[in-house]
Protein backbone atom coordinates (compact mmCIF):
# COMPACT_ATOMS: atom_id res chain seq x y z
CA UNK A 1 22.59 -80.84 72.39
CA UNK A 2 22.33 -82.57 75.82
CA UNK A 3 18.60 -81.75 76.06
CA UNK A 4 18.08 -83.38 72.62
CA UNK A 5 19.66 -86.62 73.76
CA UNK A 6 17.66 -86.49 76.94
CA UNK A 7 14.42 -86.03 74.97
CA UNK A 8 15.26 -88.96 72.67
CA UNK A 9 15.96 -91.20 75.65
CA UNK A 10 12.69 -90.17 77.32
CA UNK A 11 10.73 -90.75 74.07
CA UNK A 12 12.34 -94.12 73.56
CA UNK A 13 11.62 -95.21 77.13
CA UNK A 14 8.02 -93.92 77.05
CA UNK A 15 7.38 -95.37 73.61
CA UNK A 16 8.81 -98.70 74.63
CA UNK A 17 6.84 -98.70 77.88
CA UNK A 18 3.55 -97.83 76.12
CA UNK A 19 4.17 -100.42 73.43
CA UNK A 20 4.92 -103.00 76.10
CA UNK A 21 1.75 -102.13 78.00
CA UNK A 22 -0.27 -102.14 74.78
CA UNK A 23 1.10 -105.56 73.93
CA UNK A 24 0.28 -106.92 77.35
CA UNK A 25 -3.21 -105.42 77.26
CA UNK A 26 -3.75 -106.76 73.74
CA UNK A 27 -2.56 -110.23 74.77
CA UNK A 28 -4.88 -110.28 77.76
CA UNK A 29 -7.79 -109.04 75.68
CA UNK A 30 -7.10 -111.74 73.11
CA UNK A 31 -6.71 -114.51 75.66
CA UNK A 32 -9.74 -113.55 77.66
CA UNK A 33 -11.72 -112.58 74.66
CA UNK A 34 -12.66 -109.27 76.24
CA UNK A 35 -15.04 -107.05 74.29
CA UNK A 36 -15.00 -103.28 74.38
CA UNK A 37 -17.97 -101.20 73.25
CA UNK A 38 -19.63 -104.42 72.05
CA UNK A 39 -16.88 -105.20 69.54
CA UNK A 40 -15.64 -108.65 68.86
CA UNK A 41 -12.35 -109.63 70.52
CA UNK A 42 -10.52 -109.36 67.21
CA UNK A 43 -11.61 -105.80 66.68
CA UNK A 44 -11.12 -105.05 70.35
CA UNK A 45 -7.47 -106.14 69.99
CA UNK A 46 -7.14 -103.91 66.91
CA UNK A 47 -8.69 -101.03 68.86
CA UNK A 48 -6.22 -101.56 71.72
CA UNK A 49 -3.34 -101.53 69.23
CA UNK A 50 -4.66 -98.33 67.66
CA UNK A 51 -5.08 -96.72 71.07
CA UNK A 52 -1.57 -97.79 72.00
CA UNK A 53 -0.18 -96.11 68.85
CA UNK A 54 -2.24 -93.02 69.53
CA UNK A 55 -0.94 -92.97 73.11
CA UNK A 56 2.63 -93.28 71.85
CA UNK A 57 2.07 -90.38 69.46
CA UNK A 58 0.35 -88.26 72.12
CA UNK A 59 3.04 -88.97 74.70
CA UNK A 60 5.75 -88.29 72.12
CA UNK A 61 4.23 -84.92 71.20
CA UNK A 62 3.61 -84.10 74.84
CA UNK A 63 7.16 -84.88 75.88
CA UNK A 64 8.53 -82.91 72.96
CA UNK A 65 6.27 -79.98 73.82
CA UNK A 66 7.36 -80.03 77.43
CA UNK A 67 11.06 -80.52 76.78
CA UNK A 68 11.54 -78.45 73.57
CA UNK A 69 10.36 -74.90 72.97
CA UNK A 70 11.12 -75.29 69.25
CA UNK A 71 8.78 -78.29 69.11
CA UNK A 72 6.00 -76.29 70.80
CA UNK A 73 6.50 -73.49 68.32
CA UNK A 74 6.48 -75.96 65.38
CA UNK A 75 3.29 -77.62 66.62
CA UNK A 76 1.28 -74.64 67.79
CA UNK A 77 2.97 -71.44 66.43
CA UNK A 78 3.50 -72.23 62.75
CA UNK A 79 1.09 -69.54 61.51
CA UNK A 80 2.71 -66.98 63.75
CA UNK A 81 6.12 -68.03 62.41
CA UNK A 82 4.87 -67.68 58.86
CA UNK A 83 3.51 -64.22 59.63
CA UNK A 84 6.81 -63.22 61.24
CA UNK A 85 8.68 -64.68 58.26
CA UNK A 86 6.49 -62.64 55.92
CA UNK A 87 7.10 -59.48 57.94
CA UNK A 88 10.82 -60.17 58.03
CA UNK A 89 10.90 -60.79 54.29
CA UNK A 90 9.11 -57.47 53.72
CA UNK A 91 11.62 -55.74 56.01
CA UNK A 92 14.46 -57.46 54.14
CA UNK A 93 13.08 -56.30 50.78
CA UNK A 94 12.64 -52.78 52.13
CA UNK A 95 16.17 -52.76 53.57
CA UNK A 96 17.58 -54.09 50.29
CA UNK A 97 15.75 -51.34 48.41
CA UNK A 98 17.05 -48.75 50.84
CA UNK A 99 20.54 -50.23 50.51
CA UNK A 100 20.31 -49.92 46.71
CA UNK A 101 19.09 -46.34 47.07
CA UNK A 102 21.91 -45.55 49.51
CA UNK A 103 24.43 -47.20 47.18
CA UNK A 104 23.19 -45.02 44.28
CA UNK A 105 23.31 -41.92 46.49
CA UNK A 106 26.78 -42.88 47.68
CA UNK A 107 27.93 -43.30 44.08
CA UNK A 108 26.49 -39.89 43.24
CA UNK A 109 28.28 -38.41 46.28
CA UNK A 110 31.54 -40.10 45.23
CA UNK A 111 31.16 -38.72 41.70
CA UNK A 112 30.42 -35.27 43.11
CA UNK A 113 33.41 -35.59 45.47
CA UNK A 114 35.67 -36.56 42.57
CA UNK A 115 34.45 -33.53 40.58
CA UNK A 116 35.03 -31.31 43.61
CA UNK A 117 38.55 -32.71 44.05
CA UNK A 118 39.32 -31.92 40.41
CA UNK A 119 37.93 -28.41 40.86
CA UNK A 120 39.86 -28.05 44.12
CA UNK A 121 43.12 -29.09 42.44
CA UNK A 122 42.46 -26.57 39.67
CA UNK A 123 41.69 -23.84 42.20
CA UNK A 124 44.84 -24.72 44.17
CA UNK A 125 46.90 -24.35 40.99
CA UNK A 126 45.25 -21.00 40.33
CA UNK A 127 45.90 -20.02 43.97
CA UNK A 128 49.57 -21.01 43.67
CA UNK A 129 49.85 -18.91 40.53
CA UNK A 130 48.15 -16.01 42.28
CA UNK A 131 50.51 -16.40 45.27
CA UNK A 132 53.53 -16.34 42.94
CA UNK A 133 52.23 -13.21 41.26
CA UNK A 134 51.56 -11.72 44.69
CA UNK A 135 55.13 -12.46 45.82
CA UNK A 136 56.52 -10.86 42.67
CA UNK A 137 54.27 -7.86 43.22
CA UNK A 138 55.44 -7.58 46.84
CA UNK A 139 59.08 -7.74 45.71
CA UNK A 140 58.41 -5.04 43.13
CA UNK A 141 56.64 -3.01 45.80
CA UNK A 142 59.59 -3.36 48.18
CA UNK A 143 61.98 -2.25 45.43
CA UNK A 144 59.76 0.70 44.58
CA UNK A 145 59.50 1.64 48.26
CA UNK A 146 63.29 1.34 48.67
CA UNK A 147 63.78 3.54 45.60
CA UNK A 148 61.24 5.99 46.98
CA UNK A 149 63.02 6.05 50.35
CA UNK A 150 66.36 6.65 48.64
CA UNK A 151 64.84 9.41 46.54
CA UNK A 152 63.26 10.93 49.66
CA UNK A 153 66.60 10.78 51.49
CA UNK A 154 68.39 12.39 48.56
CA UNK A 155 65.66 14.99 48.32
CA UNK A 156 66.11 15.75 52.01
CA UNK A 157 69.88 16.13 51.54
CA UNK A 158 69.36 18.35 48.51
CA UNK A 159 66.77 20.44 50.32
CA UNK A 160 69.08 20.83 53.31
CA UNK A 161 71.96 21.87 51.06
CA UNK A 162 69.65 24.23 49.18
CA UNK A 163 68.48 25.84 52.42
CA UNK A 164 72.06 26.05 53.66
CA UNK A 165 73.15 27.79 50.48
CA UNK A 166 70.41 30.37 50.83
CA UNK A 167 71.11 30.80 54.55
CA UNK A 168 74.82 31.36 53.88
CA UNK A 169 74.26 33.55 50.84
CA UNK A 170 75.02 36.78 52.69
CA UNK A 171 78.23 35.49 54.25
CA UNK A 172 79.24 33.80 50.99
CA UNK A 173 79.41 37.13 49.14
CA UNK A 174 82.74 37.93 50.74
CA UNK A 175 84.03 34.47 49.90
CA UNK A 176 82.88 34.88 46.30
CA UNK A 177 84.80 38.13 46.02
CA UNK A 178 87.94 36.40 47.24
CA UNK A 179 87.43 33.50 44.85
CA UNK A 180 87.02 35.94 41.96
CA UNK A 181 90.65 36.93 42.44
CA UNK A 182 91.71 33.32 41.75
CA UNK A 183 89.57 32.97 38.63
CA UNK A 184 92.30 34.25 36.32
CA UNK A 185 94.82 31.88 37.90
CA UNK A 186 92.65 28.84 37.10
CA UNK A 187 92.75 29.68 33.39
CA UNK A 188 96.54 29.42 33.26
CA UNK A 189 98.33 26.36 31.92
CA UNK A 190 99.50 23.42 34.01
CA UNK A 191 103.07 24.54 33.58
CA UNK A 192 102.25 27.96 35.05
CA UNK A 193 100.57 26.35 38.05
CA UNK A 194 103.55 24.07 38.62
CA UNK A 195 105.90 27.02 38.40
CA UNK A 196 103.86 28.97 40.91
CA UNK A 197 103.82 25.98 43.24
CA UNK A 198 107.61 25.72 42.99
CA UNK A 199 108.00 29.38 43.80
CA UNK A 200 105.69 29.10 46.78
CA UNK A 201 107.66 26.14 48.12
CA UNK A 202 110.88 28.10 47.84
CA UNK A 203 109.35 31.11 49.68
CA UNK A 204 109.75 29.67 53.17
CA UNK A 205 108.99 31.73 56.26
CA UNK A 206 111.93 32.74 58.34
CA UNK A 207 112.00 33.16 62.10
CA UNK A 208 114.92 34.96 63.80
CA UNK A 209 117.86 34.25 61.45
CA UNK A 210 117.50 30.98 59.66
CA UNK A 211 115.29 28.88 57.41
CA UNK A 212 112.12 27.40 58.87
CA UNK A 213 112.32 23.65 58.33
CA UNK A 214 108.84 22.85 59.71
CA UNK A 215 106.10 25.25 60.71
CA UNK A 216 104.18 24.94 63.95
CA UNK A 217 101.43 22.30 63.67
CA UNK A 218 102.88 20.80 60.47
CA UNK A 219 102.37 17.04 60.27
CA UNK A 220 105.69 15.20 60.24
CA UNK A 221 104.24 11.68 60.28
CA UNK A 222 100.89 9.87 60.24
CA UNK A 223 101.00 6.20 61.21
CA UNK A 224 98.47 3.56 62.24
CA UNK A 225 99.02 1.39 65.33
CA UNK A 226 96.89 -1.21 67.08
CA UNK A 227 95.90 -0.17 70.59
CA UNK A 228 95.46 -2.60 73.47
CA UNK A 229 98.90 -4.24 73.18
CA UNK A 230 101.44 -4.57 75.96
CA UNK A 231 103.43 -1.51 76.98
CA UNK A 232 106.66 -3.00 75.65
CA UNK A 233 105.17 -3.66 72.22
CA UNK A 234 103.54 -0.21 72.12
CA UNK A 235 106.75 1.52 73.24
CA UNK A 236 108.72 -0.34 70.57
CA UNK A 237 106.30 0.61 67.79
CA UNK A 238 106.12 4.26 68.89
CA UNK A 239 109.92 4.41 69.07
CA UNK A 240 110.07 3.06 65.53
CA UNK A 241 107.86 5.94 64.36
CA UNK A 242 110.20 8.45 66.02
CA UNK A 243 113.24 6.82 64.40
CA UNK A 244 111.61 7.07 60.97
CA UNK A 245 110.85 10.78 61.51
CA UNK A 246 114.45 11.38 62.65
CA UNK A 247 115.74 9.65 59.50
CA UNK A 248 113.41 11.74 57.34
CA UNK A 249 114.74 14.98 58.87
CA UNK A 250 118.33 13.75 58.52
CA UNK A 251 117.85 12.96 54.83
CA UNK A 252 116.12 16.29 54.26
CA UNK A 253 119.12 18.13 55.75
CA UNK A 254 121.61 15.85 53.92
CA UNK A 255 123.16 14.68 57.19
CA UNK A 256 125.12 11.47 56.67
CA UNK A 257 125.68 10.66 60.34
CA UNK A 258 123.14 7.91 61.01
CA UNK A 259 123.51 8.40 64.78
CA UNK A 260 122.54 12.07 64.66
CA UNK A 261 119.52 12.79 66.89
CA UNK A 262 117.44 15.60 65.38
CA UNK A 263 114.07 14.83 66.99
CA UNK A 264 113.02 15.59 70.54
CA UNK A 265 109.85 14.61 72.41
CA UNK A 266 109.17 15.06 76.09
CA UNK A 267 109.68 11.73 77.93
CA UNK A 268 106.53 12.39 79.94
CA UNK A 269 104.49 12.90 76.78
CA UNK A 270 106.02 9.79 75.22
CA UNK A 271 105.11 7.66 78.26
CA UNK A 272 101.61 9.14 78.47
CA UNK A 273 101.08 8.18 74.85
CA UNK A 274 102.32 4.62 75.55
CA UNK A 275 99.98 4.34 78.54
CA UNK A 276 97.03 5.68 76.55
CA UNK A 277 97.55 3.20 73.72
CA UNK A 278 98.16 0.22 76.01
CA UNK A 279 95.13 0.90 78.21
CA UNK A 280 92.76 1.45 75.28
CA UNK A 281 90.57 -1.36 73.88
CA UNK A 282 92.06 -3.20 70.96
CA UNK A 283 91.40 -1.00 67.94
CA UNK A 284 93.13 0.83 65.10
CA UNK A 285 94.60 4.18 66.18
CA UNK A 286 96.03 7.02 64.10
CA UNK A 287 99.32 8.43 65.47
CA UNK A 288 99.91 11.95 64.12
CA UNK A 289 103.25 13.60 65.00
CA UNK A 290 103.26 17.40 64.55
CA UNK A 291 105.81 20.16 65.03
CA UNK A 292 105.46 21.77 68.46
CA UNK A 293 106.75 25.08 67.08
CA UNK A 294 108.55 26.56 64.09
CA UNK A 295 111.56 24.28 63.65
CA UNK A 296 114.64 26.15 62.44
CA UNK A 297 117.38 24.43 60.52
CA UNK A 298 120.09 23.41 62.96
CA UNK A 299 117.78 23.16 65.97
CA UNK A 300 116.27 19.95 67.43
CA UNK A 301 112.79 19.22 66.13
CA UNK A 302 110.44 19.43 69.12
CA UNK A 303 107.26 17.44 68.39
CA UNK A 304 103.90 16.52 69.89
CA UNK A 305 102.04 13.21 69.48
CA UNK A 306 98.28 13.15 68.89
CA UNK A 307 96.21 9.93 69.01
CA UNK A 308 92.94 9.53 67.07
CA UNK A 309 90.54 6.66 66.36
CA UNK A 310 91.34 5.49 62.85
CA UNK A 311 87.82 4.77 61.60
CA UNK A 312 86.62 3.94 58.12
CA UNK A 313 84.81 7.12 57.09
CA UNK A 314 83.92 6.37 53.45
CA UNK A 315 83.86 3.17 51.45
CA UNK A 316 85.13 3.22 47.91
CA UNK A 317 82.49 4.63 45.56
CA UNK A 318 80.75 6.57 48.35
CA UNK A 319 79.20 9.89 47.35
CA UNK A 320 80.68 12.53 49.67
CA UNK A 321 78.86 15.62 48.45
CA UNK A 322 76.46 16.62 45.67
CA UNK A 323 75.59 20.09 44.42
CA UNK A 324 73.35 21.35 41.62
CA UNK A 325 74.14 24.36 39.42
CA UNK A 326 71.89 26.23 37.03
CA UNK A 327 73.03 27.38 33.60
CA UNK A 328 73.11 30.96 34.91
CA UNK A 329 75.48 29.97 37.71
CA UNK A 330 77.77 28.18 35.25
CA UNK A 331 77.81 31.13 32.89
CA UNK A 332 78.64 33.48 35.77
CA UNK A 333 81.89 31.63 36.45
CA UNK A 334 82.68 27.93 36.00
CA UNK A 335 85.96 28.11 37.91
CA UNK A 336 84.32 30.00 40.75
CA UNK A 337 81.52 27.43 41.11
CA UNK A 338 84.05 24.57 41.10
CA UNK A 339 86.06 26.20 43.90
CA UNK A 340 82.87 26.75 45.86
CA UNK A 341 81.96 23.07 45.35
CA UNK A 342 85.41 21.89 46.53
CA UNK A 343 85.12 24.12 49.59
CA UNK A 344 81.80 22.44 50.47
CA UNK A 345 83.30 18.98 49.86
CA UNK A 346 86.15 19.82 52.24
CA UNK A 347 83.73 21.04 54.91
CA UNK A 348 81.45 17.97 54.52
CA UNK A 349 84.38 15.53 54.75
CA UNK A 350 85.67 17.18 57.93
CA UNK A 351 82.19 17.01 59.44
CA UNK A 352 82.12 13.26 58.68
CA UNK A 353 85.39 12.68 60.58
CA UNK A 354 88.36 13.13 58.23
CA UNK A 355 91.24 15.02 59.85
CA UNK A 356 92.34 18.10 57.89
CA UNK A 357 95.90 19.25 57.39
CA UNK A 358 96.63 21.59 60.33
CA UNK A 359 98.30 24.17 58.06
CA UNK A 360 96.04 24.27 55.01
CA UNK A 361 92.81 23.09 56.63
CA UNK A 362 92.20 20.80 53.64
CA UNK A 363 91.47 17.07 53.65
CA UNK A 364 92.76 16.51 50.11
CA UNK A 365 93.56 18.22 46.83
CA UNK A 366 92.98 17.92 43.09
CA UNK A 367 95.77 18.13 40.57
CA UNK A 368 95.76 20.90 38.01
CA UNK A 369 94.97 18.38 35.28
CA UNK A 370 91.93 17.16 37.20
CA UNK A 371 90.82 20.76 37.77
CA UNK A 372 91.00 21.70 34.10
CA UNK A 373 89.33 18.47 33.00
CA UNK A 374 86.44 19.10 35.39
CA UNK A 375 86.09 22.71 34.22
CA UNK A 376 85.94 21.56 30.60
CA UNK A 377 83.22 19.03 31.36
CA UNK A 378 81.25 21.63 33.32
CA UNK A 379 81.30 24.05 30.42
CA UNK A 380 79.80 21.34 28.18
CA UNK A 381 76.56 21.60 30.19
CA UNK A 382 76.55 25.37 30.45
CA UNK A 383 73.21 25.65 28.65
CA UNK A 384 71.27 23.06 30.65
CA UNK A 385 72.71 23.23 34.15
CA UNK A 386 74.60 20.39 35.79
CA UNK A 387 75.12 18.26 38.89
CA UNK A 388 78.54 17.80 40.52
CA UNK A 389 79.12 14.67 42.58
CA UNK A 390 82.25 14.01 44.66
CA UNK A 391 82.77 10.21 44.78
CA UNK A 392 85.59 8.42 46.62
CA UNK A 393 88.05 6.39 44.56
CA UNK A 394 89.21 4.25 47.51
CA UNK A 395 88.38 3.49 51.13
CA UNK A 396 88.95 6.64 53.17
CA UNK A 397 89.93 6.50 56.85
CA UNK A 398 90.21 9.19 59.51
CA UNK A 399 93.81 9.96 58.54
CA UNK A 400 92.82 10.86 54.99
CA UNK A 401 93.66 12.21 52.51
CA UNK A 402 90.33 12.34 50.69
CA UNK A 403 90.75 10.80 47.23
CA UNK A 404 87.80 11.66 44.98
CA UNK A 405 86.69 11.90 41.40
CA UNK A 406 84.27 14.61 40.37
CA UNK A 407 81.39 13.38 38.24
CA UNK A 408 79.71 15.95 36.01
CA UNK A 409 76.13 15.08 35.01
CA UNK A 410 73.39 17.04 33.25
CA UNK A 411 70.94 18.66 35.63
CA UNK A 412 67.70 16.65 35.43
CA UNK A 413 65.87 18.43 38.23
């Protein structure tokens, strides 16, 4: 912008100066009547004026050419500019054409992308469906595998029991002969069994001269205490157990004196038991008090204290033992097979941790009604074979007794 003003000022000054000089020269030519190239003064003056105008134009163009590059280009490079303009217009047209082509290609790509997105969404839905079906299949597979594992475990148990039966077959012959002697007794009525039980209870062993009140090893009391308490608390609870046993003996002998002491335990053994319970980690313990010898009526009851971990051995509904019988085995003696089954149940329960009765060696017993009901149900499957399952009816701990129901099912093996 500053160079433009500068150029205008220069042009104005130069133009004014040339015009002034031309006027002076023209005036002198007119006054002196000077002739140039043989022309008359009038025409000479006109020629001077023309030359002055030409000089102004030439100086103007020269100054503009010197001071302005754009002016030089406009004066001397117009054709080149037109050629460049033509080339640029061709490039513009070509670029516009390429832009249109790219726009069409971009639209085609966008359309293709939209189609692909639709297809992708459809495939994702199909994939989600396939994943859901796969998850269901995996769940089914896990269930089938779990069922297979259970079946394999049961098969292993059955195979072990089967092998054990065959291995013990020789030794079991003697047991079978003994059980045959009780076969007739199992066919008697419930009243006959109760009568026999009453007679057996009345037939007490005698030692020296007197009635045996408790036999050696007989359990007088089974109680559960919490170990890990202070010695005072433990001593108090253990003393309470002894008081209850003393009261039981007193009532059994019809002794009315509440201060009568009929129970005796060694003080050292009592204190050892207190120390053992107090020093043990906090846990449930079974306290079993047993007769130290045959206790005769009229003599103090000398006892021992045994401490066991009172663990949960079976949950309610747990299958304790299972055995399969063929139709031939049932026909050979239903009562005999049931006794054999109960013997195996007793042995299995003891192996799992239930304490047996020291005198009978049993962990539980069935009533006569339950025995006859089971025998009747076994005979119903005498032609097809059957499966006996001993299932607990309540939670069973170390102390016992084992409470079971016997399920009789057709043999599907």
